mmCIF file of C-alpha atoms in Angstrom:
data_model
loop_
_atom_site.group_PDB
_atom_site.id
_atom_site.type_symbol
_atom_site.label_atom_id
_atom_site.label_comp_id
_atom_site.label_asym_id
_atom_site.label_seq_id
_atom_site.Cartn_x
_atom_site.Cartn_y
_atom_site.Cartn_z
ATOM 1 C CA GLY K 26 2.720 -5.587 -16.041
ATOM 2 C CA ALA K 27 3.154 -7.203 -12.765
ATOM 3 C CA VAL K 28 0.731 -9.434 -11.108
ATOM 4 C CA VAL K 29 0.851 -10.530 -7.077
ATOM 5 C CA SER K 30 -2.099 -12.781 -6.749
ATOM 6 C CA GLN K 31 -3.645 -13.176 -3.081
ATOM 7 C CA HIS K 32 -5.930 -16.998 -1.698
ATOM 8 C CA PRO K 33 -8.390 -16.724 -0.484
ATOM 9 C CA SER K 34 -9.852 -13.878 -0.794
ATOM 10 C CA TRP K 35 -12.151 -13.240 1.907
ATOM 11 C CA VAL K 36 -12.528 -16.223 4.900
ATOM 12 C CA ILE K 37 -14.248 -16.782 8.109
ATOM 13 C CA CYS K 38 -13.191 -18.699 10.008
ATOM 14 C CA LYS K 39 -14.186 -19.801 13.730
ATOM 15 C CA SER K 40 -12.330 -18.006 16.884
ATOM 16 C CA GLY K 41 -9.441 -20.105 18.259
ATOM 17 C CA THR K 42 -8.532 -21.513 14.849
ATOM 18 C CA SER K 43 -5.473 -20.553 12.039
ATOM 19 C CA VAL K 44 -5.961 -19.680 9.246
ATOM 20 C CA LYS K 45 -3.130 -19.229 6.175
ATOM 21 C CA ILE K 46 -3.172 -16.376 3.539
ATOM 22 C CA GLU K 47 -0.990 -17.171 0.523
ATOM 23 C CA CYS K 48 0.916 -13.840 -1.609
ATOM 24 C CA ARG K 49 2.448 -15.562 -5.099
ATOM 25 C CA SER K 50 3.742 -13.124 -7.678
ATOM 26 C CA LEU K 51 2.774 -15.125 -10.847
ATOM 27 C CA ASP K 52 5.229 -13.788 -13.303
ATOM 28 C CA PHE K 53 8.500 -12.748 -11.561
ATOM 29 C CA GLN K 54 9.937 -13.402 -8.889
ATOM 30 C CA ALA K 55 9.984 -11.495 -5.675
ATOM 31 C CA THR K 56 12.646 -12.467 -3.179
ATOM 32 C CA THR K 57 10.781 -9.742 -0.682
ATOM 33 C CA MET K 58 7.140 -9.625 -0.192
ATOM 34 C CA PHE K 59 5.294 -7.167 2.494
ATOM 35 C CA TRP K 60 2.213 -8.218 4.735
ATOM 36 C CA TYR K 61 0.249 -5.428 5.692
ATOM 37 C CA ARG K 62 -3.161 -5.280 7.793
ATOM 38 C CA GLN K 63 -5.861 -2.578 6.636
ATOM 39 C CA PHE K 64 -8.701 -2.162 9.460
ATOM 40 C CA PRO K 65 -11.886 -0.675 8.070
ATOM 41 C CA LYS K 66 -11.438 3.034 6.928
ATOM 42 C CA GLN K 67 -7.588 3.302 7.949
ATOM 43 C CA SER K 68 -4.460 3.196 6.231
ATOM 44 C CA LEU K 69 -2.221 0.238 5.376
ATOM 45 C CA MET K 70 0.187 -0.658 8.324
ATOM 46 C CA LEU K 71 2.558 -2.877 7.748
ATOM 47 C CA MET K 72 3.047 -5.795 9.683
ATOM 48 C CA ALA K 73 5.593 -7.685 8.597
ATOM 49 C CA THR K 74 8.532 -7.979 5.542
ATOM 50 C CA SER K 75 9.270 -11.226 4.159
ATOM 51 C CA ASN K 76 12.334 -12.907 2.972
ATOM 52 C CA GLU K 77 12.851 -15.248 1.185
ATOM 53 C CA GLY K 78 15.230 -18.129 2.613
ATOM 54 C CA SER K 79 15.079 -16.457 5.864
ATOM 55 C CA LYS K 80 13.501 -15.217 8.689
ATOM 56 C CA ALA K 81 10.671 -12.394 8.093
ATOM 57 C CA THR K 82 11.533 -8.620 10.302
ATOM 58 C CA TYR K 83 7.964 -8.007 11.675
ATOM 59 C CA GLU K 84 7.223 -4.534 12.944
ATOM 60 C CA GLN K 85 7.393 -3.017 16.430
ATOM 61 C CA GLY K 86 4.320 -4.103 17.907
ATOM 62 C CA VAL K 87 3.581 -7.936 16.101
ATOM 63 C CA GLU K 88 3.098 -11.066 17.151
ATOM 64 C CA LYS K 89 5.764 -13.089 15.124
ATOM 65 C CA ASP K 90 4.106 -16.220 16.803
ATOM 66 C CA LYS K 91 0.417 -15.087 15.867
ATOM 67 C CA PHE K 92 1.405 -13.861 13.174
ATOM 68 C CA LEU K 93 3.775 -16.589 11.166
ATOM 69 C CA ILE K 94 4.965 -15.495 7.633
ATOM 70 C CA ASN K 95 6.824 -17.991 5.286
ATOM 71 C CA HIS K 96 8.667 -17.217 2.396
ATOM 72 C CA ALA K 97 9.822 -21.130 1.024
ATOM 73 C CA SER K 98 10.102 -19.480 -2.744
ATOM 74 C CA LEU K 99 10.687 -16.377 -5.093
ATOM 75 C CA THR K 100 7.198 -16.892 -5.950
ATOM 76 C CA LEU K 101 5.631 -17.591 -3.037
ATOM 77 C CA SER K 102 5.034 -15.605 0.993
ATOM 78 C CA THR K 103 2.141 -17.286 3.065
ATOM 79 C CA LEU K 104 0.822 -15.408 6.365
ATOM 80 C CA THR K 105 -0.691 -18.018 9.022
ATOM 81 C CA VAL K 106 -2.792 -16.429 11.632
ATOM 82 C CA THR K 107 -2.110 -18.784 14.581
ATOM 83 C CA SER K 108 -5.458 -18.864 17.278
ATOM 84 C CA ALA K 109 -7.361 -16.362 14.917
ATOM 85 C CA HIS K 110 -9.967 -14.024 17.488
ATOM 86 C CA PRO K 111 -12.783 -11.193 16.590
ATOM 87 C CA GLU K 112 -10.142 -9.074 17.220
ATOM 88 C CA ASP K 113 -7.798 -10.449 14.301
ATOM 89 C CA SER K 114 -10.737 -9.650 11.881
ATOM 90 C CA SER K 115 -9.041 -7.442 8.757
ATOM 91 C CA PHE K 116 -8.077 -7.051 4.943
ATOM 92 C CA TYR K 117 -4.306 -8.408 4.471
ATOM 93 C CA ILE K 118 -3.006 -7.406 2.166
ATOM 94 C CA CYS K 119 0.488 -8.518 0.481
ATOM 95 C CA SER K 120 2.438 -6.718 -1.933
ATOM 96 C CA ALA K 121 6.170 -8.084 -4.204
ATOM 97 C CA ARG K 122 9.580 -6.498 -5.233
ATOM 98 C CA ASP K 123 10.180 -7.741 -8.648
ATOM 99 C CA GLN K 124 14.239 -8.279 -7.918
ATOM 100 C CA GLN K 125 14.627 -7.408 -12.568
ATOM 101 C CA GLY K 126 11.645 -4.025 -13.023
ATOM 102 C CA PRO K 127 11.952 -0.789 -10.717
ATOM 103 C CA SER K 128 14.077 -0.524 -8.034
ATOM 104 C CA TYR K 129 10.898 1.775 -6.404
ATOM 105 C CA GLU K 130 8.274 -0.187 -7.490
ATOM 106 C CA GLN K 131 5.969 -2.669 -4.998
ATOM 107 C CA TYR K 132 2.857 -5.060 -6.630
ATOM 108 C CA PHE K 133 -0.413 -5.388 -4.075
ATOM 109 C CA GLY K 134 -2.200 -8.335 -4.523
ATOM 110 C CA PRO K 135 -6.218 -7.713 -4.080
ATOM 111 C CA GLY K 136 -5.928 -8.327 -0.604
ATOM 112 C CA THR K 137 -7.956 -11.015 1.481
ATOM 113 C CA ARG K 138 -10.660 -9.616 4.054
ATOM 114 C CA LEU K 139 -10.579 -12.172 7.470
ATOM 115 C CA THR K 140 -13.476 -12.331 9.972
ATOM 116 C CA VAL K 141 -13.281 -14.301 13.084
ATOM 117 C CA THR K 142 -16.072 -15.170 14.521
ATOM 118 C CA ALA D 41 11.421 9.930 11.981
ATOM 119 C CA GLN D 42 9.171 8.613 8.850
ATOM 120 C CA LYS D 43 6.091 10.326 8.541
ATOM 121 C CA ILE D 44 3.274 11.336 5.874
ATOM 122 C CA THR D 45 0.490 13.621 6.028
ATOM 123 C CA GLN D 46 -2.699 13.249 4.493
ATOM 124 C CA THR D 47 -5.578 16.225 6.315
ATOM 125 C CA GLN D 48 -8.436 15.723 3.649
ATOM 126 C CA PRO D 49 -9.844 12.989 4.836
ATOM 127 C CA GLY D 50 -13.155 13.559 1.866
ATOM 128 C CA MET D 51 -13.004 15.121 -0.764
ATOM 129 C CA PHE D 52 -16.157 15.649 -3.459
ATOM 130 C CA VAL D 53 -14.767 17.092 -6.754
ATOM 131 C CA GLN D 54 -17.764 17.743 -9.588
ATOM 132 C CA GLU D 55 -17.579 15.794 -12.836
ATOM 133 C CA LYS D 56 -14.957 16.480 -15.805
ATOM 134 C CA GLU D 57 -13.460 18.973 -13.090
ATOM 135 C CA ALA D 58 -10.079 18.642 -11.201
ATOM 136 C CA VAL D 59 -8.940 17.773 -7.786
ATOM 137 C CA THR D 60 -5.441 18.525 -5.774
ATOM 138 C CA LEU D 61 -4.998 15.919 -3.483
ATOM 139 C CA ASP D 62 -2.797 16.976 -0.304
ATOM 140 C CA CYS D 63 -0.031 15.330 1.106
ATOM 141 C CA THR D 64 3.056 16.373 2.989
ATOM 142 C CA TYR D 65 6.298 14.687 4.282
ATOM 143 C CA ASP D 66 8.694 14.118 6.685
ATOM 144 C CA THR D 67 12.113 12.532 6.418
ATOM 145 C CA SER D 68 15.686 13.694 6.699
ATOM 146 C CA ASP D 69 17.065 11.918 4.461
ATOM 147 C CA PRO D 70 18.184 13.002 1.570
ATOM 148 C CA SER D 71 17.031 9.945 -1.266
ATOM 149 C CA TYR D 72 13.275 8.691 -1.359
ATOM 150 C CA GLY D 73 10.627 7.818 -3.546
ATOM 151 C CA LEU D 74 6.906 9.444 -2.881
ATOM 152 C CA PHE D 75 3.725 7.410 -4.478
ATOM 153 C CA TRP D 76 0.234 7.740 -4.468
ATOM 154 C CA TYR D 77 -2.106 4.902 -4.512
ATOM 155 C CA LYS D 78 -6.145 4.435 -5.520
ATOM 156 C CA GLN D 79 -7.581 1.919 -3.430
ATOM 157 C CA PRO D 80 -11.031 1.686 -4.501
ATOM 158 C CA SER D 81 -14.343 -0.598 -2.978
ATOM 159 C CA SER D 82 -12.554 -3.661 -4.822
ATOM 160 C CA GLY D 83 -9.814 -3.144 -1.884
ATOM 161 C CA GLU D 84 -7.307 -3.461 -4.604
ATOM 162 C CA MET D 85 -4.509 -0.564 -3.989
ATOM 163 C CA ILE D 86 -3.296 0.140 -7.477
ATOM 164 C CA PHE D 87 -0.388 2.395 -8.574
ATOM 165 C CA LEU D 88 -0.416 5.398 -10.391
ATOM 166 C CA ILE D 89 2.282 7.370 -10.039
ATOM 167 C CA TYR D 90 5.931 8.150 -8.532
ATOM 168 C CA GLN D 91 8.051 10.696 -8.067
ATOM 169 C CA GLY D 92 11.827 10.648 -7.108
ATOM 170 C CA SER D 93 13.523 13.320 -4.050
ATOM 171 C CA TYR D 94 15.892 13.970 -6.941
ATOM 172 C CA ASP D 95 13.698 14.091 -10.282
ATOM 173 C CA GLN D 96 14.004 17.769 -11.349
ATOM 174 C CA GLN D 97 10.245 18.024 -13.023
ATOM 175 C CA ASN D 98 6.999 16.784 -12.029
ATOM 176 C CA ALA D 99 6.137 13.472 -12.787
ATOM 177 C CA THR D 100 2.446 12.535 -14.638
ATOM 178 C CA GLU D 101 0.930 10.398 -15.626
ATOM 179 C CA GLY D 102 -1.934 10.523 -18.104
ATOM 180 C CA ARG D 103 -4.658 12.859 -15.702
ATOM 181 C CA TYR D 104 -2.175 12.215 -12.273
ATOM 182 C CA SER D 105 -0.317 14.943 -11.844
ATOM 183 C CA LEU D 106 2.143 15.123 -8.535
ATOM 184 C CA ASN D 107 2.934 18.856 -8.088
ATOM 185 C CA PHE D 108 6.143 17.425 -5.881
ATOM 186 C CA GLN D 109 7.855 21.137 -3.616
ATOM 187 C CA LYS D 110 10.856 19.702 -2.296
ATOM 188 C CA ALA D 111 11.512 22.202 0.724
ATOM 189 C CA ARG D 112 7.675 22.905 1.671
ATOM 190 C CA LYS D 113 7.638 18.697 2.319
ATOM 191 C CA SER D 114 4.919 18.494 0.021
ATOM 192 C CA ALA D 115 3.950 15.530 -2.690
ATOM 193 C CA ASN D 116 0.170 16.556 -4.514
ATOM 194 C CA LEU D 117 -1.770 14.436 -6.726
ATOM 195 C CA VAL D 118 -3.969 16.152 -9.220
ATOM 196 C CA ILE D 119 -6.434 14.835 -11.056
ATOM 197 C CA SER D 120 -7.974 16.396 -14.436
ATOM 198 C CA ALA D 121 -11.069 16.058 -15.714
ATOM 199 C CA SER D 122 -12.355 14.035 -12.432
ATOM 200 C CA GLN D 123 -14.313 10.956 -13.851
ATOM 201 C CA LEU D 124 -17.000 8.191 -11.694
ATOM 202 C CA GLY D 125 -14.944 6.310 -11.780
ATOM 203 C CA ASP D 126 -12.108 8.196 -9.986
ATOM 204 C CA SER D 127 -14.370 7.861 -6.856
ATOM 205 C CA ALA D 128 -11.872 6.006 -4.503
ATOM 206 C CA MET D 129 -9.724 6.140 -1.619
ATOM 207 C CA TYR D 130 -5.739 8.122 -2.264
ATOM 208 C CA PHE D 131 -3.182 6.875 -0.379
ATOM 209 C CA CYS D 132 -0.037 9.056 -0.227
ATOM 210 C CA ALA D 133 2.690 7.069 0.630
ATOM 211 C CA MET D 134 7.139 6.694 0.514
ATOM 212 C CA ARG D 135 9.655 4.995 1.034
ATOM 213 C CA HIS D 136 13.725 5.602 1.018
ATOM 214 C CA THR D 137 16.115 4.544 -1.671
ATOM 215 C CA GLY D 138 17.235 0.956 -1.384
ATOM 216 C CA GLY D 139 14.958 0.244 1.419
ATOM 217 C CA PHE D 140 11.876 -1.502 2.277
ATOM 218 C CA LYS D 141 9.401 0.274 4.087
ATOM 219 C CA THR D 142 7.002 1.904 2.957
ATOM 220 C CA ILE D 143 4.880 4.418 5.264
ATOM 221 C CA PHE D 144 1.552 5.552 3.996
ATOM 222 C CA GLY D 145 -1.532 8.426 4.337
ATOM 223 C CA ALA D 146 -4.574 7.889 6.350
ATOM 224 C CA GLY D 147 -5.814 8.751 3.437
ATOM 225 C CA THR D 148 -7.917 11.201 1.587
ATOM 226 C CA ARG D 149 -11.735 10.041 0.007
ATOM 227 C CA LEU D 150 -12.292 10.862 -2.782
ATOM 228 C CA PHE D 151 -16.188 11.688 -4.448
ATOM 229 C CA VAL D 152 -16.788 12.551 -8.010
ATOM 230 C CA LYS D 153 -20.207 13.577 -8.698
ATOM 231 C CA ALA D 154 -22.208 13.889 -11.417
#
């Protein structure tokens, strides 16, 4: 089946620094990727929809300048958490739609655990 | 407005028995899809089963079946012959056909007892 990878799988950074998380579709092309955030013991909350070659669409309440999304190719989207603070510590999960596959299917990456100290 | 409700924060089931995880949804759109995902402690989201709003029959995938009752707007997941490896968080989700945004429920943590 389709595989989505994320890198890194976990990262610890100091407050005030920026962190970049990569999401790759390994064996399919994804014009659309999604970034979710999950706090401990909570559900997934969609942060933004990443569109290849255009600006991301952010959900209400998500700071565009803090969570920078770039979807430069059909297989790669990146999420950069700028000037990270401890409250940004969370589990970040991406998913991707295979433009050739069933329209209902999304494939999830394994997630990235961010800890800001 | 779209909404997914999972009212069971936690469920216990004996190994080899069946268990039903509840999910109700709310939408005014006639065309949508319903999903169940499993999230083990490792964090990955594992797709289990899909049901389209126009599908006449309940979806089944191995030990997983989706009890779809459209009039009641419910989409319960039934796991038959539970295994210890089924212990995980389970999320019900919905997405409108042709849409991009997936809405997730709060999740149900399933514990399978030996």
